[in-house]
Short mmCIF file of C-alpha atoms and ligand atoms in Angstrom, two decimals:
data_model
loop_
_atom_site.label_atom_id
_atom_site.label_comp_id
_atom_site.label_asym_id
_atom_site.label_seq_id
_atom_site.Cartn_x
_atom_site.Cartn_y
_atom_site.Cartn_z
CA MET A 1 12.57 185.81 121.21
CA LEU A 2 15.03 183.06 121.73
CA LYS A 3 18.59 183.48 120.68
CA VAL A 4 20.09 180.17 119.35
CA ILE A 5 23.36 179.06 118.02
CA ASN A 6 23.26 176.36 115.27
CA VAL A 7 26.46 174.60 114.70
CA VAL A 8 27.78 172.63 111.94
CA GLY A 9 31.08 170.95 111.39
CA ALA A 10 31.21 168.24 108.93
CA ARG A 11 29.15 167.23 106.04
CA PRO A 12 26.48 165.06 107.78
CA ASN A 13 25.34 167.90 109.79
CA PHE A 14 24.38 170.27 107.12
CA MET A 15 21.04 168.24 105.94
CA LYS A 16 19.84 168.18 109.42
CA VAL A 17 20.62 172.08 110.31
CA ALA A 18 18.90 173.60 107.07
CA PRO A 19 15.40 172.61 108.01
CA ILE A 20 15.89 174.10 111.48
CA VAL A 21 17.28 177.20 110.29
CA GLU A 22 14.44 177.63 107.84
CA ALA A 23 11.75 177.07 110.55
CA MET A 24 13.59 179.24 112.80
CA LYS A 25 13.54 182.28 110.45
CA ARG A 26 9.86 181.29 109.35
CA ARG A 27 9.18 181.65 113.21
CA ALA A 28 10.95 184.92 113.30
CA THR A 29 8.67 186.18 116.40
CA GLU A 30 10.18 183.36 118.30
CA PHE A 31 13.45 182.59 117.15
CA ALA A 32 16.67 184.73 116.37
CA PRO A 33 19.05 181.99 114.71
CA LEU A 34 22.83 182.26 114.20
CA ILE A 35 24.58 179.76 112.35
CA VAL A 36 28.42 178.71 113.36
CA HIS A 37 30.23 176.43 111.13
CA THR A 38 33.63 175.03 113.04
CA GLY A 39 35.20 174.29 109.44
CA GLN A 40 35.63 170.55 110.65
CA HIS A 41 35.02 169.97 106.83
CA TYR A 42 36.18 172.68 104.38
CA ASP A 43 36.47 171.29 100.93
CA ALA A 44 34.06 173.06 98.61
CA GLN A 45 32.33 169.40 97.74
CA MET A 46 32.25 168.62 101.48
CA SER A 47 30.99 171.81 102.90
CA ASP A 48 30.09 174.68 100.62
CA ALA A 49 28.20 172.68 97.99
CA PHE A 50 25.87 171.79 100.63
CA PHE A 51 25.19 175.24 101.84
CA HIS A 52 24.00 175.97 97.99
CA ASP A 53 22.27 172.92 97.63
CA LEU A 54 20.04 173.16 100.92
CA GLY A 55 19.67 176.69 100.67
CA LEU A 56 21.47 177.33 104.07
CA PRO A 57 22.57 180.67 104.88
CA LYS A 58 26.07 181.62 105.15
CA PRO A 59 27.60 181.04 108.34
CA ASP A 60 27.63 184.09 110.62
CA VAL A 61 30.92 182.92 112.37
CA TYR A 62 33.22 180.68 110.68
CA LEU A 63 35.81 179.31 113.07
CA GLY A 64 38.05 177.54 110.65
CA VAL A 65 39.52 174.66 112.68
CA GLY A 66 40.19 172.20 109.88
CA SER A 67 41.85 168.75 110.22
CA GLY A 68 43.60 167.06 113.07
CA SER A 69 43.77 164.23 115.53
CA HIS A 70 40.52 163.79 117.63
CA ALA A 71 41.90 165.54 120.53
CA ALA A 72 43.51 168.55 118.57
CA GLN A 73 40.51 168.79 116.32
CA THR A 74 38.27 168.70 119.41
CA ALA A 75 40.55 171.16 121.36
CA ALA A 76 40.48 173.35 118.35
CA VAL A 77 36.68 173.84 118.23
CA MET A 78 36.25 174.13 121.92
CA GLN A 79 39.01 176.95 122.29
CA SER A 80 37.42 179.17 119.29
CA PHE A 81 33.79 178.21 120.00
CA GLU A 82 34.12 179.62 123.70
CA PRO A 83 34.94 183.09 122.77
CA VAL A 84 31.74 183.28 120.18
CA VAL A 85 29.55 181.98 122.93
CA LEU A 86 30.72 184.57 125.61
CA GLU A 87 30.03 187.10 122.91
CA GLU A 88 26.81 186.28 121.59
CA LYS A 89 25.11 184.92 124.98
CA PRO A 90 22.59 182.67 123.33
CA ASP A 91 19.57 181.19 125.11
CA TRP A 92 20.44 177.96 123.57
CA VAL A 93 23.16 176.14 121.52
CA LEU A 94 21.76 173.54 118.96
CA VAL A 95 24.13 170.74 118.01
CA VAL A 96 23.28 168.03 115.62
CA GLY A 97 24.52 164.42 115.11
CA ASP A 98 27.82 162.73 116.41
CA VAL A 99 30.74 164.64 115.01
CA ASN A 100 33.56 165.95 116.87
CA SER A 101 32.50 169.52 116.25
CA THR A 102 29.36 168.27 118.24
CA LEU A 103 30.49 167.05 121.39
CA ALA A 104 33.33 170.21 121.27
CA CYS A 105 30.47 172.52 121.44
CA ALA A 106 28.27 170.65 123.86
CA LEU A 107 30.98 170.83 126.39
CA VAL A 108 31.85 174.22 126.17
CA CYS A 109 28.44 175.16 126.60
CA SER A 110 27.69 172.84 129.52
CA LYS A 111 30.70 174.69 131.63
CA LEU A 112 29.55 178.14 130.93
CA GLY A 113 26.28 177.42 131.86
CA ILE A 114 24.28 177.48 128.34
CA LYS A 115 21.74 175.34 127.47
CA VAL A 116 22.18 172.74 124.86
CA ALA A 117 19.77 170.83 122.93
CA HIS A 118 21.11 167.76 120.78
CA VAL A 119 19.17 166.55 117.57
CA GLU A 120 19.53 163.29 116.72
CA ALA A 121 20.21 162.12 120.67
CA GLY A 122 19.98 158.44 121.72
CA LEU A 123 21.28 156.37 118.73
CA ARG A 124 23.93 153.77 120.31
CA SER A 125 25.88 151.38 118.17
CA ARG A 126 27.35 149.96 121.45
CA ASP A 127 30.65 149.90 119.48
CA ARG A 128 33.03 152.21 121.53
CA THR A 129 35.73 151.57 119.05
CA MET A 130 33.88 154.33 116.73
CA PRO A 131 34.90 157.66 117.82
CA GLU A 132 31.16 158.80 116.93
CA GLU A 133 29.89 156.31 119.87
CA ILE A 134 31.82 158.29 122.36
CA ASN A 135 30.57 161.65 121.10
CA ARG A 136 27.16 160.45 121.09
CA ILE A 137 26.92 158.84 124.88
CA LEU A 138 28.91 162.37 126.09
CA THR A 139 26.80 164.93 124.10
CA ASP A 140 23.68 162.99 125.51
CA GLN A 141 25.28 163.38 128.87
CA LEU A 142 25.69 166.88 128.57
CA ALA A 143 22.78 168.24 126.87
CA ASP A 144 19.63 169.53 128.42
CA LEU A 145 17.48 168.55 125.87
CA LEU A 146 17.61 165.36 123.87
CA LEU A 147 15.74 165.14 120.73
CA THR A 148 15.42 161.51 119.33
CA PRO A 149 14.87 160.67 115.85
CA SER A 150 13.21 157.03 116.94
CA GLN A 151 12.26 155.58 119.98
CA ASP A 152 14.92 152.95 120.50
CA GLY A 153 16.89 156.54 121.40
CA ASP A 154 14.51 157.38 124.19
CA ALA A 155 15.07 153.42 125.63
CA ASN A 156 18.86 154.11 125.19
CA LEU A 157 18.52 157.27 127.26
CA ARG A 158 16.44 155.98 129.73
CA ALA A 159 18.99 152.81 130.49
CA GLU A 160 21.70 155.51 130.62
CA GLY A 161 19.91 157.05 133.76
CA ILE A 162 18.71 159.99 131.72
CA PRO A 163 15.56 161.60 133.10
CA ASP A 164 12.08 161.57 130.89
CA SER A 165 11.99 165.12 131.50
CA ARG A 166 14.92 166.05 128.80
CA ILE A 167 14.07 163.65 126.40
CA ARG A 168 11.52 164.46 123.62
CA PHE A 169 10.65 162.06 120.44
CA VAL A 170 10.54 164.60 117.78
CA GLY A 171 11.25 162.26 114.50
CA ASN A 172 14.14 162.67 111.80
CA VAL A 173 14.98 166.06 110.82
CA MET A 174 17.05 164.61 107.84
CA ILE A 175 14.05 163.43 106.32
CA ASP A 176 12.81 167.02 106.37
CA SER A 177 15.74 168.02 103.87
CA LEU A 178 14.84 164.77 101.83
CA PHE A 179 11.42 165.61 101.21
CA ASN A 180 12.14 169.06 100.75
CA GLN A 181 14.72 168.73 98.08
CA LEU A 182 13.35 165.42 96.43
CA LYS A 183 11.42 167.47 93.68
CA ARG A 184 14.25 169.70 93.09
CA ALA A 185 16.64 166.75 92.61
CA GLU A 186 14.71 165.51 89.51
CA ALA A 187 16.58 168.39 87.58
CA SER A 188 20.02 167.09 88.32
CA THR A 189 21.57 165.68 85.51
CA VAL A 190 23.97 163.74 87.41
CA ARG A 191 22.44 160.06 86.10
CA ASP A 192 22.77 161.07 82.46
CA ASP A 193 26.33 162.63 82.92
CA LEU A 194 27.01 159.26 84.24
CA GLY A 195 25.67 157.27 81.39
CA ILE A 196 23.37 155.46 83.87
CA ALA A 197 19.95 157.03 83.17
CA ASN A 198 17.04 154.09 83.24
CA LYS A 199 20.00 151.40 84.05
CA ASP A 200 20.38 149.17 86.99
CA TYR A 201 23.19 150.48 89.02
CA ALA A 202 24.16 150.21 92.74
CA ALA A 203 25.80 153.28 94.69
CA LEU A 204 28.40 153.13 97.06
CA THR A 205 29.94 155.15 100.24
CA LEU A 206 32.95 154.27 102.41
CA HIS A 207 34.58 156.40 104.36
CA ARG A 208 34.50 154.79 107.87
CA PRO A 209 38.02 154.73 109.79
CA SER A 210 37.06 150.84 110.66
CA ASN A 211 36.66 149.99 107.02
CA VAL A 212 39.01 152.38 105.21
CA ASP A 213 41.79 152.77 107.52
CA ASP A 214 43.05 148.98 107.89
CA ALA A 215 44.28 147.45 104.20
CA ALA A 216 43.03 143.93 104.96
CA THR A 217 39.26 145.15 105.56
CA PHE A 218 39.37 147.54 102.67
CA ALA A 219 40.77 144.76 100.69
CA ARG A 220 38.12 142.24 101.59
CA ILE A 221 35.28 144.96 100.62
CA LEU A 222 36.88 145.44 97.20
CA ASP A 223 36.91 141.79 96.68
CA ALA A 224 33.29 142.05 97.00
CA LEU A 225 32.94 145.00 95.05
CA GLU A 226 34.78 143.59 92.13
CA GLN A 227 32.22 140.75 92.12
CA ILE A 228 29.46 142.81 92.34
CA SER A 229 30.58 145.20 89.76
CA ARG A 230 30.34 142.15 87.33
CA ARG A 231 26.50 142.28 87.62
CA LEU A 232 25.95 146.10 87.43
CA PRO A 233 28.32 149.57 87.43
CA ILE A 234 28.78 150.44 91.08
CA ILE A 235 29.06 154.51 91.26
CA PHE A 236 31.27 155.54 94.35
CA PRO A 237 31.95 159.24 95.25
CA VAL A 238 34.90 158.86 97.08
CA HIS A 239 35.55 160.55 100.36
CA PRO A 240 39.04 162.41 100.95
CA ARG A 241 39.89 159.82 103.70
CA THR A 242 38.86 157.00 101.48
CA ARG A 243 41.09 158.44 98.45
CA ALA A 244 44.00 158.91 100.62
CA ARG A 245 43.94 155.47 101.86
CA ILE A 246 43.45 154.16 98.27
CA VAL A 247 46.83 155.89 97.14
CA GLU A 248 48.61 154.73 100.58
CA PHE A 249 47.50 151.04 100.16
CA GLY A 250 48.24 151.04 96.24
CA PHE A 251 44.33 149.87 95.61
CA ASN A 252 44.61 152.44 92.48
CA LYS A 253 45.38 149.51 89.66
CA ARG A 254 43.03 147.06 91.15
CA ILE A 255 40.44 149.81 91.14
CA GLU A 256 40.93 150.53 87.36
CA ARG A 257 40.82 146.93 86.36
CA ALA A 258 37.29 146.87 87.66
CA GLN A 259 35.92 148.73 85.07
CA ASN A 260 32.43 148.73 86.28
CA LEU A 261 33.57 150.11 89.96
CA ARG A 262 33.30 153.85 88.89
CA LEU A 263 35.00 156.22 91.19
CA ILE A 264 33.79 159.95 90.91
CA GLU A 265 34.50 163.12 93.27
CA PRO A 266 32.07 163.44 96.28
CA LEU A 267 28.84 164.82 95.18
CA GLY A 268 26.83 167.78 96.41
CA TYR A 269 23.35 167.20 98.26
CA ILE A 270 21.34 167.51 95.09
CA ASP A 271 23.15 164.93 93.26
CA PHE A 272 23.97 162.54 95.39
CA LEU A 273 19.94 162.19 96.26
CA ARG A 274 19.32 161.72 92.49
CA LEU A 275 21.93 159.21 92.42
CA TYR A 276 20.88 156.69 95.25
CA SER A 277 17.03 157.70 94.77
CA GLY A 278 17.51 155.75 91.27
CA ALA A 279 19.74 153.07 92.55
CA ARG A 280 18.90 149.33 92.48
CA LEU A 281 21.14 149.09 95.80
CA VAL A 282 23.01 150.82 97.86
CA LEU A 283 26.18 149.88 99.80
CA THR A 284 27.45 152.20 102.63
CA ASP A 285 28.92 152.61 105.84
CA SER A 286 27.53 155.70 106.53
CA GLY A 287 24.83 156.02 109.28
CA GLY A 288 22.47 158.91 107.62
CA ILE A 289 22.47 156.90 104.18
CA GLN A 290 20.98 153.87 105.91
CA GLU A 291 17.96 156.29 107.10
CA GLU A 292 17.70 158.22 103.76
CA THR A 293 17.42 154.77 101.96
CA THR A 294 14.59 153.48 104.58
CA ALA A 295 12.73 156.90 103.90
CA LEU A 296 12.88 156.08 100.26
CA SER A 297 12.50 152.02 100.77
CA ILE A 298 15.68 151.54 98.48
CA PRO A 299 17.58 148.06 99.53
CA CYS A 300 20.63 149.38 101.47
CA LEU A 301 23.40 146.93 102.74
CA THR A 302 25.46 148.35 105.60
CA LEU A 303 29.22 147.20 105.39
CA ARG A 304 29.64 147.49 109.12
CA GLU A 305 29.36 144.97 112.01
CA ASN A 306 26.80 147.08 113.73
CA THR A 307 24.41 150.00 113.73
CA GLU A 308 23.21 152.69 115.76
CA ARG A 309 20.04 153.04 113.64
CA PRO A 310 18.43 149.79 114.14
CA ILE A 311 14.90 151.18 112.98
CA THR A 312 16.25 151.03 109.52
CA VAL A 313 16.73 147.14 109.83
CA GLU A 314 13.27 146.93 111.31
CA MET A 315 11.65 148.50 108.46
CA GLY A 316 13.02 145.75 106.06
CA SER A 317 15.14 148.25 104.02
CA ASN A 318 18.52 147.90 105.80
CA ARG A 319 20.70 144.87 106.39
CA ILE A 320 23.92 144.62 108.41
CA VAL A 321 26.26 142.63 106.23
CA GLY A 322 29.60 143.29 107.91
CA THR A 323 32.75 143.43 106.06
CA ASP A 324 33.15 139.62 104.87
CA THR A 325 33.45 139.37 101.00
CA ASP A 326 31.21 136.41 100.82
CA LYS A 327 28.46 138.03 103.25
CA ILE A 328 28.55 140.93 101.22
CA THR A 329 28.30 139.58 98.04
CA ARG A 330 25.82 137.14 98.78
CA ALA A 331 23.73 139.66 100.36
CA ALA A 332 23.88 141.85 97.26
CA PHE A 333 23.03 138.92 94.79
CA ASN A 334 20.09 138.16 97.01
CA ALA A 335 18.92 141.86 97.20
CA LEU A 336 19.52 141.92 93.04
CA ASP A 337 17.48 138.61 92.25
CA ALA A 338 14.87 139.91 94.57
CA PRO A 339 11.42 141.04 92.75
CA ARG A 340 11.81 144.67 91.92
CA THR A 341 8.28 145.48 93.61
CA ASN A 342 7.42 144.30 96.92
CA GLN A 343 3.85 143.50 97.40
CA THR A 344 3.79 145.18 101.10
CA PRO A 345 3.81 149.08 101.14
CA PRO A 346 6.89 150.77 102.15
CA ARG A 347 7.53 151.13 105.91
CA ILE A 348 8.38 154.41 107.12
CA PRO A 349 9.15 154.94 110.72
CA PRO A 350 7.09 157.02 113.16
CA LEU A 351 7.43 160.92 112.62
CA TRP A 352 9.68 160.52 109.71
CA ASP A 353 7.13 163.00 108.31
CA GLY A 354 8.83 166.06 106.90
CA HIS A 355 7.83 168.11 110.18
CA THR A 356 10.34 167.21 112.58
CA ALA A 357 12.09 170.52 112.35
CA ASP A 358 8.62 172.35 113.59
CA ARG A 359 8.30 169.76 116.67
CA ILE A 360 12.24 170.71 117.61
CA LEU A 361 11.33 174.20 117.83
CA ASP A 362 8.12 173.42 119.81
CA ALA A 363 10.18 171.55 122.20
CA ILE A 364 13.14 174.25 122.76
CA THR A 365 10.22 177.01 123.25
CA LYS A 366 8.68 174.73 125.98
CA GLY A 367 12.31 174.27 127.40
C1 UD1 B 1 33.93 162.88 109.93
C2 UD1 B 1 32.90 162.61 111.33
C3 UD1 B 1 32.32 161.06 110.74
C4 UD1 B 1 31.17 161.54 109.69
C5 UD1 B 1 32.08 161.95 108.35
C6 UD1 B 1 31.39 162.54 107.23
C7 UD1 B 1 34.12 162.73 113.27
C8 UD1 B 1 34.61 161.82 114.50
N1 UD1 B 1 33.73 161.91 112.34
O1 UD1 B 1 34.63 161.97 109.62
O2 UD1 B 1 31.11 160.96 111.93
O3 UD1 B 1 30.50 160.26 109.06
O4 UD1 B 1 32.79 163.08 108.87
O5 UD1 B 1 32.23 162.77 105.99
O6 UD1 B 1 33.94 163.84 113.42
N2 UD1 B 1 39.41 166.32 104.60
C9 UD1 B 1 39.64 166.68 103.69
N3 UD1 B 1 38.59 167.68 103.12
C10 UD1 B 1 37.58 168.06 103.89
C11 UD1 B 1 37.19 167.34 105.31
C12 UD1 B 1 38.42 166.27 105.54
O7 UD1 B 1 40.30 166.44 102.67
O8 UD1 B 1 36.64 168.93 104.09
C13 UD1 B 1 40.25 164.81 104.89
C14 UD1 B 1 41.56 165.19 105.44
O9 UD1 B 1 42.44 164.74 105.30
C15 UD1 B 1 41.21 164.45 107.10
C16 UD1 B 1 40.27 163.41 106.60
O10 UD1 B 1 39.79 163.84 105.70
O11 UD1 B 1 41.96 164.21 107.94
C17 UD1 B 1 39.36 162.93 107.65
O12 UD1 B 1 38.61 164.10 107.97
P1 UD1 B 1 37.72 164.25 109.46
O13 UD1 B 1 36.77 165.35 109.61
O14 UD1 B 1 38.79 163.78 110.62
O15 UD1 B 1 37.15 162.74 109.71
P2 UD1 B 1 35.75 162.12 108.52
O16 UD1 B 1 36.23 160.75 108.28
O17 UD1 B 1 35.51 163.00 107.66
#
């Protein structure tokens, strides 16, 4: 029986850990799972809503670290996680993704000689100005078992000198959650509530510091959104970081004038799935949403200069358009003008099949 601490910290972690914990509970003779929530995200809509929507059991331990600078947040997670590990003495600690909590917990364990499994290993944007890229590189160097969502991840790890014996290609566990919840999401009334049921609309998310913390970049993106919103409504669930910058940069008035650019509160997992799964087009700077739209073959424009998820571009659903106003607008209009139904069948990456959680558990069992 393996005792495993599953770490969650921020919004993009919950949908990765939910299917893993569910599989561990199903395989109760092999695994004794615990959930530790660092509290990096703490608002009801950024955290509790996801536990509820994904059927994730309440955390066994809540560290409550909250927000702070990267150094303060990472250090706070380390300081509060270490005593938990010392007390629980797990066989494995499982960390997911690339947020500050991921690196902090991996670092604590590697110093204590506790084995670490990293889910979503090997992704690289090659952009070290991105805090997540630092978290990815370092977590992968520290972890004992590197579980990759796509084979470009294996190649990236090998190129950094990581031996094959630590790498397992298991597929994308976030897609397990997506397939698990797709049917349930049909009951969400979010499209009716927004008055967009059976209409063409775009869905937008924006929260990368490189996009929203810089007034000039944010303004360029807004220029494009204003133009696109003249063609169809854009539904924009606003991340707290982005909400704060809109106020700070005085963008409220501009946004109010663009009547078809509709800002709403962040959505839970089910409502957001219902929203983007019916969208004509998705615009985002998120990593996970590039993958979710690929799994459902929905056209996605990524408002960044690079991606750590090149397979989404290779499959044809995702385009990297950067933050230039004309480039974004042109790409959006091209996507909207393209025929709705493609002759070729949708292309889904290998092992994005809804069964990744069990492959992760098998890999941990074999060590
Ligand atoms: C973090 C992750 C990022 C992920 C994103 C998803 C890192 C380095 N970044 O970025 O990879 O894509 O989460 O959301 O780990 N805030 C709230 N309520 C909350 C959480 C945050 O109001 O529940 C506000 C705080 O003012 C905080 C700011 O949002 O300062 C940013 O939060 P933080 O967790 O530092 O980074 P994110 O931008 O959310």
